[in-house]
Coordinates of C-alpha atoms in Angstrom, one line a residue:
M1 CA 243.8 16.4 56.0
D2 CA 247.0 15.4 54.4
D3 CA 248.2 12.2 55.2
S4 CA 251.7 12.3 53.5
Q5 CA 253.2 13.3 56.8
Y6 CA 252.8 9.7 58.0
G7 CA 252.9 7.5 54.9
K8 CA 252.5 7.3 51.0
E9 CA 250.8 5.5 48.4
D10 CA 252.1 2.5 46.7
T11 CA 252.0 1.8 43.1
R12 CA 248.5 0.4 43.3
G13 CA 247.2 3.8 45.1
N14 CA 246.8 2.0 48.6
W15 CA 248.1 4.1 51.7
V16 CA 251.1 2.7 53.4
P17 CA 252.4 3.9 56.6
D18 CA 256.2 5.1 57.0
A19 CA 256.4 3.4 60.4
R20 CA 257.2 -0.4 60.3
I21 CA 255.3 -2.6 62.7
S22 CA 257.2 -3.2 65.6
Y23 CA 256.9 -4.8 69.2
G24 CA 257.3 -2.8 72.3
P25 CA 260.3 -3.2 74.5
F26 CA 259.0 -5.8 77.0
F27 CA 260.5 -8.7 74.8
S28 CA 263.8 -6.6 74.2
W29 CA 267.1 -8.3 75.2
P30 CA 269.1 -7.0 77.3
P31 CA 266.1 -5.2 78.9
Q32 CA 265.9 -1.4 78.6
A33 CA 264.3 -0.1 81.9
K34 CA 263.7 3.5 80.9
A35 CA 262.1 2.4 77.4
L36 CA 260.1 -0.2 79.1
F37 CA 258.8 2.3 81.8
K38 CA 257.7 4.8 78.8
W39 CA 256.1 2.2 77.3
F40 CA 253.9 0.8 80.0
F41 CA 252.9 4.2 81.2
G42 CA 253.6 6.7 78.3
Y43 CA 251.1 8.0 75.8
P44 CA 250.7 6.5 73.4
G45 CA 252.0 3.3 75.0
Y46 CA 251.1 -0.3 76.3
F47 CA 248.3 1.1 78.7
L48 CA 247.3 4.4 77.3
P49 CA 245.0 5.0 75.5
W50 CA 243.3 1.8 74.5
N51 CA 244.1 -0.8 77.2
A52 CA 243.2 1.8 79.8
L53 CA 239.9 2.6 77.9
Y54 CA 239.0 -1.2 78.0
A55 CA 240.0 -1.6 81.6
V56 CA 237.8 1.4 82.4
L57 CA 235.0 0.1 80.3
A58 CA 235.3 -3.2 82.1
I59 CA 234.8 -1.2 85.6
L60 CA 231.6 0.5 84.3
I61 CA 230.1 -2.6 83.0
W62 CA 230.7 -4.4 86.1
Q63 CA 229.5 -1.6 88.6
F64 CA 226.4 -0.5 86.5
L65 CA 225.4 -3.2 83.8
T66 CA 226.0 -6.2 85.4
P67 CA 223.4 -7.9 87.9
S68 CA 224.8 -9.3 91.3
L69 CA 226.7 -12.7 91.2
E70 CA 223.9 -14.0 93.5
S71 CA 221.4 -13.4 90.5
F72 CA 223.3 -16.1 88.3
T73 CA 222.5 -19.0 90.6
A74 CA 218.9 -18.7 90.1
S75 CA 216.5 -17.3 87.4
T76 CA 219.6 -18.1 84.8
A77 CA 217.6 -17.7 81.7
Y78 CA 216.3 -14.1 82.7
W79 CA 219.8 -12.8 83.3
I80 CA 221.0 -14.3 80.2
G81 CA 218.6 -12.0 78.4
V82 CA 219.6 -9.0 80.5
I83 CA 223.5 -9.6 79.6
L84 CA 222.5 -10.3 76.1
A85 CA 220.7 -6.9 75.6
R86 CA 223.4 -5.0 77.2
N87 CA 226.1 -6.8 74.9
V88 CA 223.7 -6.1 71.8
I89 CA 223.5 -2.4 72.6
L90 CA 227.3 -2.1 73.3
A91 CA 227.9 -3.6 70.0
L92 CA 225.6 -1.4 68.2
L93 CA 227.2 1.7 70.0
V94 CA 230.7 0.7 69.4
Y95 CA 230.6 -1.1 65.9
G96 CA 228.1 1.5 64.7
G97 CA 229.9 4.3 66.0
W98 CA 233.2 3.5 64.2
H99 CA 231.1 2.6 61.1
L100 CA 229.2 5.8 61.2
W101 CA 232.3 7.8 61.6
F102 CA 234.3 6.3 58.7
Y103 CA 231.9 5.0 56.2
V104 CA 228.5 6.5 56.6
W105 CA 229.6 10.5 57.4
Q106 CA 233.1 9.8 56.0
K107 CA 234.4 12.5 58.2
Q108 CA 238.1 12.2 56.9
G109 CA 237.4 10.9 53.4
T110 CA 239.9 8.4 52.7
A111 CA 242.8 10.0 54.5
F112 CA 244.7 7.3 56.2
K113 CA 242.8 4.5 54.8
Y114 CA 244.9 1.5 53.9
N115 CA 242.8 0.7 50.9
R116 CA 241.7 4.0 49.2
K117 CA 238.5 2.1 47.7
W118 CA 235.4 1.9 49.5
P119 CA 233.7 -1.5 50.3
K120 CA 231.6 -2.6 47.1
K121 CA 227.8 -1.5 47.8
Q122 CA 226.7 -4.9 46.2
S123 CA 228.6 -8.0 46.2
S124 CA 227.2 -11.7 46.0
A125 CA 229.8 -13.0 48.0
F126 CA 228.0 -11.9 51.0
L127 CA 224.4 -12.4 52.6
F128 CA 221.8 -9.8 51.3
N129 CA 224.5 -9.0 48.6
N130 CA 226.0 -6.3 50.9
Q131 CA 228.8 -6.6 52.9
T132 CA 227.8 -4.3 56.0
A133 CA 224.5 -6.1 56.3
D134 CA 226.2 -9.3 55.9
N135 CA 228.7 -8.2 58.7
M136 CA 225.9 -6.9 61.1
F137 CA 224.0 -10.2 60.7
W138 CA 227.0 -12.5 61.9
T139 CA 227.8 -10.0 64.5
L140 CA 224.7 -9.8 66.2
V141 CA 223.0 -13.1 65.3
S142 CA 226.0 -15.3 66.2
G143 CA 228.9 -13.2 67.8
V144 CA 227.3 -11.3 70.5
P145 CA 225.1 -14.3 71.7
I146 CA 228.3 -16.5 71.9
W147 CA 230.2 -13.9 73.6
T148 CA 227.3 -13.6 76.1
A149 CA 227.0 -17.3 76.6
Y150 CA 230.6 -17.4 77.8
E151 CA 230.2 -14.4 79.9
V152 CA 227.1 -15.8 81.7
L153 CA 229.1 -19.2 82.1
L154 CA 231.9 -17.4 84.0
L155 CA 229.4 -15.5 86.0
W156 CA 227.5 -18.6 87.2
A157 CA 231.1 -20.2 87.9
Y158 CA 232.2 -17.2 90.1
A159 CA 228.8 -17.1 91.9
S160 CA 228.8 -21.1 92.5
G161 CA 232.3 -21.4 93.5
H162 CA 233.8 -23.1 90.4
A163 CA 236.0 -20.2 89.8
T164 CA 238.2 -18.8 92.4
M165 CA 237.5 -15.2 93.0
L166 CA 239.8 -12.6 94.2
N167 CA 238.6 -9.6 96.0
F168 CA 240.5 -6.1 95.5
S169 CA 240.6 -5.5 99.4
D170 CA 242.4 -8.9 100.2
H171 CA 244.6 -9.1 97.0
T172 CA 245.2 -5.7 95.9
L173 CA 248.5 -6.1 94.1
T174 CA 247.3 -9.3 92.2
F175 CA 244.1 -7.6 91.2
V176 CA 245.9 -4.7 89.8
L177 CA 248.5 -6.8 88.1
L178 CA 245.7 -8.8 86.5
F179 CA 244.4 -5.5 84.7
F180 CA 248.0 -5.4 83.3
L181 CA 248.1 -9.0 82.2
V182 CA 244.6 -9.2 80.3
P183 CA 246.1 -7.6 77.1
F184 CA 248.6 -10.3 77.3
I185 CA 246.1 -13.1 77.7
H186 CA 243.9 -11.7 74.9
E187 CA 247.1 -11.6 72.6
V188 CA 248.2 -15.1 73.3
G189 CA 244.8 -16.6 73.2
F190 CA 244.0 -14.8 69.9
Y191 CA 247.0 -15.9 68.2
F192 CA 246.7 -19.7 69.0
A193 CA 242.9 -19.6 68.4
H194 CA 243.6 -17.8 65.0
R195 CA 246.6 -20.1 63.9
S196 CA 244.1 -23.2 64.6
L197 CA 241.6 -21.6 62.3
H198 CA 244.0 -21.5 59.4
W199 CA 244.2 -25.1 59.7
P200 CA 242.6 -26.0 56.1
P201 CA 239.7 -28.1 57.3
L202 CA 238.7 -25.3 59.8
Y203 CA 239.5 -22.8 57.5
R204 CA 237.3 -24.0 54.7
V205 CA 234.4 -24.7 57.1
A206 CA 234.5 -21.6 59.3
H207 CA 237.2 -19.1 59.0
K208 CA 236.7 -18.6 55.2
L209 CA 233.6 -16.5 56.0
H210 CA 235.5 -13.9 58.1
H211 CA 238.3 -13.6 55.0
R212 CA 235.9 -12.7 52.5
N213 CA 236.4 -9.2 53.9
T214 CA 239.6 -8.3 52.0
N215 CA 238.6 -4.7 52.2
P216 CA 237.3 -4.6 55.9
G217 CA 235.1 -1.9 57.8
P218 CA 234.4 -2.0 61.5
W219 CA 231.6 -4.4 61.3
S220 CA 233.7 -7.1 59.7
G221 CA 235.7 -7.5 63.0
L222 CA 233.2 -10.0 64.5
S223 CA 231.7 -11.2 61.3
M224 CA 232.5 -14.8 61.8
H225 CA 231.2 -18.3 61.4
P226 CA 229.6 -19.7 64.6
I227 CA 232.4 -22.3 64.9
E228 CA 234.9 -19.6 64.7
H229 CA 233.1 -17.3 67.6
I230 CA 233.1 -20.5 69.6
I231 CA 236.8 -20.8 69.3
Y232 CA 237.6 -17.1 69.3
F233 CA 235.7 -16.4 72.6
S234 CA 237.1 -19.7 74.3
T235 CA 239.9 -17.8 75.9
I236 CA 237.4 -16.4 78.5
L237 CA 237.2 -20.2 79.9
L238 CA 240.9 -19.4 81.4
F239 CA 239.2 -17.6 84.0
I240 CA 237.8 -20.8 85.5
F241 CA 241.6 -21.7 86.3
I242 CA 243.1 -18.1 87.0
P243 CA 242.1 -16.8 90.2
S244 CA 240.5 -13.5 89.5
H245 CA 237.5 -11.2 89.9
P246 CA 234.4 -11.0 87.4
I247 CA 235.9 -7.6 86.5
H248 CA 238.9 -9.1 84.9
M249 CA 236.9 -11.5 82.9
I250 CA 234.7 -8.8 81.7
N251 CA 237.7 -6.9 80.8
L252 CA 238.7 -9.8 78.6
A253 CA 235.2 -10.7 77.4
S254 CA 234.5 -7.0 76.2
R255 CA 237.9 -6.6 74.3
L256 CA 237.1 -9.7 72.7
G257 CA 233.6 -8.7 72.1
L258 CA 234.2 -4.9 70.9
A259 CA 238.1 -4.6 70.1
P260 CA 237.7 -6.0 66.7
A261 CA 235.6 -2.9 65.4
Q262 CA 238.8 -0.7 65.8
G263 CA 240.9 -3.4 64.6
H264 CA 238.9 -3.6 61.3
T265 CA 238.1 -0.1 60.7
G266 CA 240.8 0.1 57.6
F267 CA 242.1 3.1 58.6
D268 CA 245.7 4.0 60.3
R269 CA 244.5 7.1 62.3
A270 CA 241.4 9.2 63.1
V271 CA 241.4 12.7 62.4
I272 CA 240.4 14.9 65.3
G273 CA 239.8 18.6 64.4
D274 CA 241.9 20.2 61.6
K275 CA 245.4 19.2 62.7
N276 CA 245.5 16.5 65.1
T277 CA 245.1 12.7 64.8
M278 CA 245.0 9.6 67.0
D279 CA 246.7 6.3 66.3
I280 CA 244.1 3.7 65.8
S281 CA 246.3 1.4 63.8
Y282 CA 245.9 -2.4 63.5
Y283 CA 248.0 -2.4 60.4
A284 CA 249.4 -5.8 61.5
H285 CA 245.9 -7.3 61.1
Y286 CA 245.1 -5.5 58.0
L287 CA 248.0 -7.1 56.2
H288 CA 246.5 -10.4 57.5
H289 CA 243.3 -9.6 55.8
K290 CA 245.3 -8.8 52.6
Y291 CA 247.9 -11.6 52.6
F292 CA 246.2 -14.1 54.7
E293 CA 249.2 -16.0 55.9
V294 CA 250.9 -13.3 58.0
N295 CA 250.3 -11.6 61.4
Y296 CA 248.1 -13.9 63.1
A297 CA 248.5 -11.8 66.2
D298 CA 247.7 -8.3 66.7
G299 CA 251.5 -7.4 67.2
M300 CA 252.2 -6.8 70.8
V301 CA 253.6 -10.2 71.9
P302 CA 256.1 -11.3 69.2
L303 CA 254.5 -14.6 68.4
D304 CA 254.6 -14.2 64.7
K305 CA 258.4 -13.2 64.8
W306 CA 259.0 -16.5 67.1
F307 CA 257.0 -18.8 64.7
G308 CA 258.0 -17.1 61.3
S309 CA 254.9 -15.4 60.1
F310 CA 255.7 -11.9 60.9
H311 CA 255.3 -9.0 58.3
D312 CA 256.0 -5.6 59.3
G313 CA 255.0 -3.9 56.2
S314 CA 258.4 -3.6 54.6
P315 CA 259.5 -4.8 51.1
E316 CA 262.0 -7.2 53.0
S317 CA 259.0 -8.7 54.7
H318 CA 257.0 -9.1 51.8
A319 CA 259.8 -10.7 49.9
A320 CA 260.3 -13.2 52.8
M321 CA 256.8 -14.0 52.8
R322 CA 256.7 -14.8 49.2
S323 CA 259.7 -16.8 49.6
R324 CA 258.2 -19.0 52.3
I325 CA 255.0 -19.4 50.2
A326 CA 256.9 -20.6 47.0
H327 CA 259.0 -23.0 49.3
R328 CA 255.9 -24.4 50.8
N329 CA 254.3 -24.8 47.5
T330 CA 257.4 -26.3 45.9
G331 CA 257.4 -28.9 48.7
E332 CA 253.9 -29.6 48.2
S333 CA 254.2 -30.5 44.3

């Protein structure tokens, strides 16, 4: 499929989308009621398709793939194994699915691929001299177990009364509103966790491992050092303090565990059929992998704009980034 209607190649042959990265109207001033309503409920928008998909997935996980809360007050080791097995299967399906579609079957070739080059098949920068094998190792051996540990801890907290639980029947409005708030919680938590990982000592010890993936694929998303996994998933602990239902915690946990696959495909759009495409863009995060010091958040809450690290993909933003780095380096010399 011709991707020139959505973007163009730069001088290095990389594909660049025409649309600049922007934030939704939620933080615009003065408020724009019509635009805000369309953004919340339209397609594509805040809730559709991806936030709705993760909300539905959380409901299914809670209803059909999670033992009763009473199970977590006894025989905890057994139920840890059950949740771990469930999360491993989910990771294999989601990360493996994106990887098969784009990188094994190459269903759309390099159409809409930011970096037109494919990851090298052999590289000494990675375990096993292979980026995909390395990424799978860190995801499945470290990432999924740490995700599981946080999730089981919170399920135990709900079961034992250490976390305040809200039921749908008694707190219907709050229950529903929390579904809308989970993406905000995810975004803010990710930003501050991510910024902390760029503190030089933590970067050298932990985050450097993730940033080896300068040409990322789906499995790169959760390929992190165990220290980074502990920090990254720690946002889940907020639900010890926020009155909620386990389904909200699972919504956040499953987003943290699975959404990085989509965020690291390296593609802007998925081609569906001969003429249709679906926006899967995480261009803001791709630019972070490319330039390291921009776009620490995913682009929904304007934290990067507020703290001076925003790059919208334009030449102007790139010039501002270079000026900021040059000014900092001058100050250090």
